[in-house]
Short mmCIF file of C-alpha atoms in Angstrom, two decimals:
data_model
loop_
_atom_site.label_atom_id
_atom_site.label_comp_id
_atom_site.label_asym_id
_atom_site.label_seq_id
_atom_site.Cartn_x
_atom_site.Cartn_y
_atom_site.Cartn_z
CA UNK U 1 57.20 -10.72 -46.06
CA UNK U 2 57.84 -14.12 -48.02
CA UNK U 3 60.26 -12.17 -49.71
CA UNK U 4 62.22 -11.73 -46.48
CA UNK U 5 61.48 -15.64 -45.21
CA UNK U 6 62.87 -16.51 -48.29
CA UNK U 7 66.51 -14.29 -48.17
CA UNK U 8 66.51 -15.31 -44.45
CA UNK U 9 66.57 -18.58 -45.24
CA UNK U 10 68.78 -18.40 -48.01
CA UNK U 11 71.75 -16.87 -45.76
CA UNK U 12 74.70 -18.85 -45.06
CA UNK U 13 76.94 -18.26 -42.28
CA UNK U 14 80.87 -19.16 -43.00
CA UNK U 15 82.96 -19.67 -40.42
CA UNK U 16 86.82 -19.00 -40.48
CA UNK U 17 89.20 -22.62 -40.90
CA UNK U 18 91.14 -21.22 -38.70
CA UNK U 19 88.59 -20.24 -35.89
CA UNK U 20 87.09 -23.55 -36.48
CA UNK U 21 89.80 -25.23 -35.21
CA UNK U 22 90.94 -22.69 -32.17
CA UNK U 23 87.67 -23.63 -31.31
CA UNK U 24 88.27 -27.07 -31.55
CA UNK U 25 91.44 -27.39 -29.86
CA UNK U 26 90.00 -25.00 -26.91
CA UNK U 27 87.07 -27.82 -26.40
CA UNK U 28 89.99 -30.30 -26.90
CA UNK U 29 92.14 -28.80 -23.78
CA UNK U 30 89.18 -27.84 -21.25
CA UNK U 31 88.04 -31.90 -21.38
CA UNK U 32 91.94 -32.98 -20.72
CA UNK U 33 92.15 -29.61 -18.12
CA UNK U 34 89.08 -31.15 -16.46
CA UNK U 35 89.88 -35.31 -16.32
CA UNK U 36 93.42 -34.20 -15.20
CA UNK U 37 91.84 -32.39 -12.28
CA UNK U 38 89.60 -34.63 -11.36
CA UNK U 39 92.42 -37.68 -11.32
CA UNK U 40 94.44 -35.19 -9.17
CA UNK U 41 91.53 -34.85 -6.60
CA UNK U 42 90.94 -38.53 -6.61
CA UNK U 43 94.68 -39.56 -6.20
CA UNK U 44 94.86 -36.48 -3.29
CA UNK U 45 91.99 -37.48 -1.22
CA UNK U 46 92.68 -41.22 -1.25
CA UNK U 47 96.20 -40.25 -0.24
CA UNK U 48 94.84 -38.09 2.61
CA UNK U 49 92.86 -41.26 3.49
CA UNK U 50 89.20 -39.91 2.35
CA UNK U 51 86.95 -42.38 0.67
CA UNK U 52 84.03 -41.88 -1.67
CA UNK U 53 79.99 -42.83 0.36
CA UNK U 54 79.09 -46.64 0.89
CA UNK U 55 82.79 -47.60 0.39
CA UNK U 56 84.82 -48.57 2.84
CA UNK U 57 88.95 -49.68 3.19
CA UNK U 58 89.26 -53.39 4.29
CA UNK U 59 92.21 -55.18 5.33
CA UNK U 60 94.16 -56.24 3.10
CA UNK U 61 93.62 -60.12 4.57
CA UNK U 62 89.84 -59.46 3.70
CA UNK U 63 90.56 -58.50 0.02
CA UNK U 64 89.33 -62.31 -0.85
CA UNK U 65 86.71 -63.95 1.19
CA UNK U 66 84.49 -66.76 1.48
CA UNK U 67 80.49 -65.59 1.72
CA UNK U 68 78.11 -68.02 2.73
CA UNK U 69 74.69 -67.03 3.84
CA UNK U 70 71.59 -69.04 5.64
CA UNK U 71 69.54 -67.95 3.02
CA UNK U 72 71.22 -68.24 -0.37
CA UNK U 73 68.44 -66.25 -2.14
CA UNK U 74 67.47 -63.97 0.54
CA UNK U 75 67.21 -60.31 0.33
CA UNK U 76 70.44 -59.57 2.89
CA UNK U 77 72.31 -62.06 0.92
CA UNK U 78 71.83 -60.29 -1.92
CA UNK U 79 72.38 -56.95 -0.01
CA UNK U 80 75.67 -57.97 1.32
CA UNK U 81 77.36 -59.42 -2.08
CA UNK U 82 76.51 -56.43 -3.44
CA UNK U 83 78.42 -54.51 -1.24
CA UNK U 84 81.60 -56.70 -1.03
CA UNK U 85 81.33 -55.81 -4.73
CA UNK U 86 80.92 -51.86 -4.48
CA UNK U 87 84.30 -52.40 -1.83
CA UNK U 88 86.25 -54.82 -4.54
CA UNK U 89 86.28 -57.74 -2.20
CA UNK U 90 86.08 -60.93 -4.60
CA UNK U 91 83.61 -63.64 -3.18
CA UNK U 92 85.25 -67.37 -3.67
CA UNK U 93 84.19 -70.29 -3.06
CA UNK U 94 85.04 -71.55 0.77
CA UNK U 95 88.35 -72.94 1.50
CA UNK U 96 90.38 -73.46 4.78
CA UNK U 97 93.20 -71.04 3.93
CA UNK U 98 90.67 -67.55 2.79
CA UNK U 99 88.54 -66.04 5.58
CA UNK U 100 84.94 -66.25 5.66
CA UNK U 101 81.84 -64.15 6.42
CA UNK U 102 78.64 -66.04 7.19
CA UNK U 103 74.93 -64.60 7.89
CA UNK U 104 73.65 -66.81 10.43
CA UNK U 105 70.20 -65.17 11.11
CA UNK U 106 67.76 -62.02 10.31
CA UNK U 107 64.81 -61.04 12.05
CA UNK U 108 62.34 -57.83 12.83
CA UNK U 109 60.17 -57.26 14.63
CA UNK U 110 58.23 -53.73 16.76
CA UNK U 111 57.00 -51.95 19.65
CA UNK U 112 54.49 -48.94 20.33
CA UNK U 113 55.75 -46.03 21.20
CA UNK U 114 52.49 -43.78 21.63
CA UNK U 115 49.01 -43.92 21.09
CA UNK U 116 46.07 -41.42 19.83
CA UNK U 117 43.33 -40.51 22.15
CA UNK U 118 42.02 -43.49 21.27
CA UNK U 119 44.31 -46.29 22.43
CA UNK U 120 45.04 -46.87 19.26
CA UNK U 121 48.78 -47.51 18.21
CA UNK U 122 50.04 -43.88 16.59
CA UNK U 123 54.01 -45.14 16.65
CA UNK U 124 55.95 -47.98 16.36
CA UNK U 125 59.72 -48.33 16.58
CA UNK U 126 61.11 -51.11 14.10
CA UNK U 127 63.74 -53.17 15.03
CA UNK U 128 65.79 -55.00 12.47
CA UNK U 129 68.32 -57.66 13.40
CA UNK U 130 71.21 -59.34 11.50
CA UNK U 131 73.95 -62.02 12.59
CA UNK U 132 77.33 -63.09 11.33
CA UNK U 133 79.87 -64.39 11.78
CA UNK U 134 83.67 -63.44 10.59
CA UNK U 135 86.29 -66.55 10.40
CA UNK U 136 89.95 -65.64 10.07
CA UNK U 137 92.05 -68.94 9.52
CA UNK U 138 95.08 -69.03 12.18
CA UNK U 139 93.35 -65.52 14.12
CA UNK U 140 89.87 -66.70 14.91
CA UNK U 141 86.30 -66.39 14.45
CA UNK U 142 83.93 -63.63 16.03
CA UNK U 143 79.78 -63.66 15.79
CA UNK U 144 78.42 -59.73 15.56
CA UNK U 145 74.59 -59.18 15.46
CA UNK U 146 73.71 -55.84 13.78
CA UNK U 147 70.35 -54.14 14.89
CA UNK U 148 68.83 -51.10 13.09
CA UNK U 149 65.72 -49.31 14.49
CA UNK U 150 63.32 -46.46 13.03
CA UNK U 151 60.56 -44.92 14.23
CA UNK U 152 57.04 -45.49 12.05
CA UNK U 153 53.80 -43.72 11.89
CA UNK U 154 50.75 -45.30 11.92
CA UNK U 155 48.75 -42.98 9.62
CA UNK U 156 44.89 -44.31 10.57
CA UNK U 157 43.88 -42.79 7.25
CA UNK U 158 46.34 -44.87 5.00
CA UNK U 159 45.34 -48.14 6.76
CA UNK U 160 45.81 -49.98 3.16
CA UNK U 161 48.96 -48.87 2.51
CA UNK U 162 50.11 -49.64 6.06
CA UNK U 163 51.72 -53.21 5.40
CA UNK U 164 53.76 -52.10 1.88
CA UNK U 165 55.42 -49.28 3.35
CA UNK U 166 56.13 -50.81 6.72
CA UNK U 167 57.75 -53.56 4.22
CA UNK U 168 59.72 -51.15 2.20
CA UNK U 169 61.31 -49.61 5.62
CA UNK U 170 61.99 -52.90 6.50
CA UNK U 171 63.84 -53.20 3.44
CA UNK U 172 65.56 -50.15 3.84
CA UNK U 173 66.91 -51.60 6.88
CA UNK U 174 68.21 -54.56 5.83
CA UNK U 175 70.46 -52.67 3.62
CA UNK U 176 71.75 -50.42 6.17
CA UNK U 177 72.58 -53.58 7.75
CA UNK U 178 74.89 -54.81 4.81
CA UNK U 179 76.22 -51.05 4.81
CA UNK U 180 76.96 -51.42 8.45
CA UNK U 181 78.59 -55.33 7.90
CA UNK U 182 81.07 -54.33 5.41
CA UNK U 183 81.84 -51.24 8.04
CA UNK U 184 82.57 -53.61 10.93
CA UNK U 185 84.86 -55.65 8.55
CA UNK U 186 86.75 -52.37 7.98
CA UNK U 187 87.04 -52.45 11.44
CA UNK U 188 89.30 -55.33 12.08
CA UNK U 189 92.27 -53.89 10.26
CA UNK U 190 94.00 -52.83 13.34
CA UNK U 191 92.79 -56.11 15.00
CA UNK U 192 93.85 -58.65 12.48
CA UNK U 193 97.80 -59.12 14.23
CA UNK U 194 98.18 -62.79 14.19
CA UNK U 195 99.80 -62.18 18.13
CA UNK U 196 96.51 -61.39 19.40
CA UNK U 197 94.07 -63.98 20.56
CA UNK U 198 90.85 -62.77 20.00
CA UNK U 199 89.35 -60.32 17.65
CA UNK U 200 88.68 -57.55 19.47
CA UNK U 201 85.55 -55.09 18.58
CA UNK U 202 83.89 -52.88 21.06
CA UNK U 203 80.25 -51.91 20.38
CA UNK U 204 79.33 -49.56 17.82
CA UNK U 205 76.48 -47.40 17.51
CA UNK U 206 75.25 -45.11 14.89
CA UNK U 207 72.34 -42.38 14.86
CA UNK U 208 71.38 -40.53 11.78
CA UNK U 209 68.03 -38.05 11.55
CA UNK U 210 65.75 -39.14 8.38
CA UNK U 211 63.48 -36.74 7.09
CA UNK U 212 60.51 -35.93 9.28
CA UNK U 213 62.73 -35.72 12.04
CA UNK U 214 62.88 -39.86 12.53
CA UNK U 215 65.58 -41.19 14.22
CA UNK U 216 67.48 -44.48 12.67
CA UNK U 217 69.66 -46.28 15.33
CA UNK U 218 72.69 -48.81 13.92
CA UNK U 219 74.09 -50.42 16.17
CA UNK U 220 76.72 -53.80 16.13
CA UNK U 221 77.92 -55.84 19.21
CA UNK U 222 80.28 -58.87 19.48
CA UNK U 223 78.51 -61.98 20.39
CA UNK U 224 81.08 -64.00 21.00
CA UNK U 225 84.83 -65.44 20.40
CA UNK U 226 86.30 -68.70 19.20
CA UNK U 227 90.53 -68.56 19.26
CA UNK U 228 92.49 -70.49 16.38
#
């Protein structure tokens, strides 16, 4: 047996030059086969006017903005820079001639929707707002005020842990909310012709089904108009 172990180890497998580098030049042209395909795909579907999740196509007037936020360090801010960042919008400091997006307010809040057999709460619905405002110099400024709600279960058992995850829905929230910002800016594109007098937006509303069957409602509404 060690006599074996020892041949077995002693064997050396050669490999043809020239097979070497068929083999080579085969990896070589399935990685250039495969990035050309995938640049083809890309280049097709953002001709066809397909774009990838979270992103969205601004106007071309709201490729440079102004963002200023009643809470410099808050969470939304944060939220909301980082997704004029994901959509290439560039975030300058304020000036008359650039437009501007401003968070005026956030605030949340709930309601019961049922109860156990023993009057206690067994549902809430949570109810996240957000307010802006969008400036256009020489077009106007409009005010929006985005509201997300969810359903939440009151499980009596994980009374503890009650307060962290209704936080981290909460949280959850507020991002949808500067998902669903950038989406009304998208918006404006066909509403952004200097002959109009107003920007126009009609109220939007969005329903998706989370897991467990809960429902999460997104929903924007103009607040109101100041002409330039």
């Amino acid at each position: 047996m060690s006599t074996l172990c020892a041949y077995a180890n002693s064997v050396v497998i050669k490999v043809n030059p020239n097979t070497r580098k068929r083999f080579v030049k085969r990896v070589s042209f399935s990685r250039t086969l495969r990035a050309s395909i995938v640049l083809v795909l890309t280049t097709v579907l953002s001709a066809c006017g397909f774009h990838f999740r979270d992103t969205y196509f601004l106007p071309e007037e709201l490729s440079e903005i102004s963002f200023t936020s009643f809470d410099s360090y808050g969470s939304l801010t944060r939220y909301v820079r980082a997704e004029l960042d994901l959509n290439g919008v560039d975030a300058v400091a304020p000036r008359e001639d650039i437009p501007n997006l401003h968070l005026t307010s956030e605030s949340n809040g709930e309601r019961t929707l049922s109860l156990y057999q023993n009057s206690r709460a067994a549902e809430y619905e949570l109810t996240y707002a957000a307010s802006y405002r969008v400036t256009v110099p020489g077009v106007g400024s409009q005010s929006f005020t985005t509201t997300v709600n969810r359903s939440f279960l009151d499980n009596p058992l994980t009374a503890l842990a009650k307060s962290t995850e209704k936080e981290m829905i909460i949280d959850e929230m507020r991002k949808q909310a500067a998902r669903q910002i950038l989406r009304q800016m998208a918006r404006l594109k066909a509403q952004l012709d200097k002959s109009q007098n107003d920007i126009n937006s009609e109220n939007q509303e969005e329903s998706v089904t989370l897991d467990l069957g809960v429902t999460q409602t997104t929903t924007t509404e103009k607040v109101s108009a100041e002409n330039q």
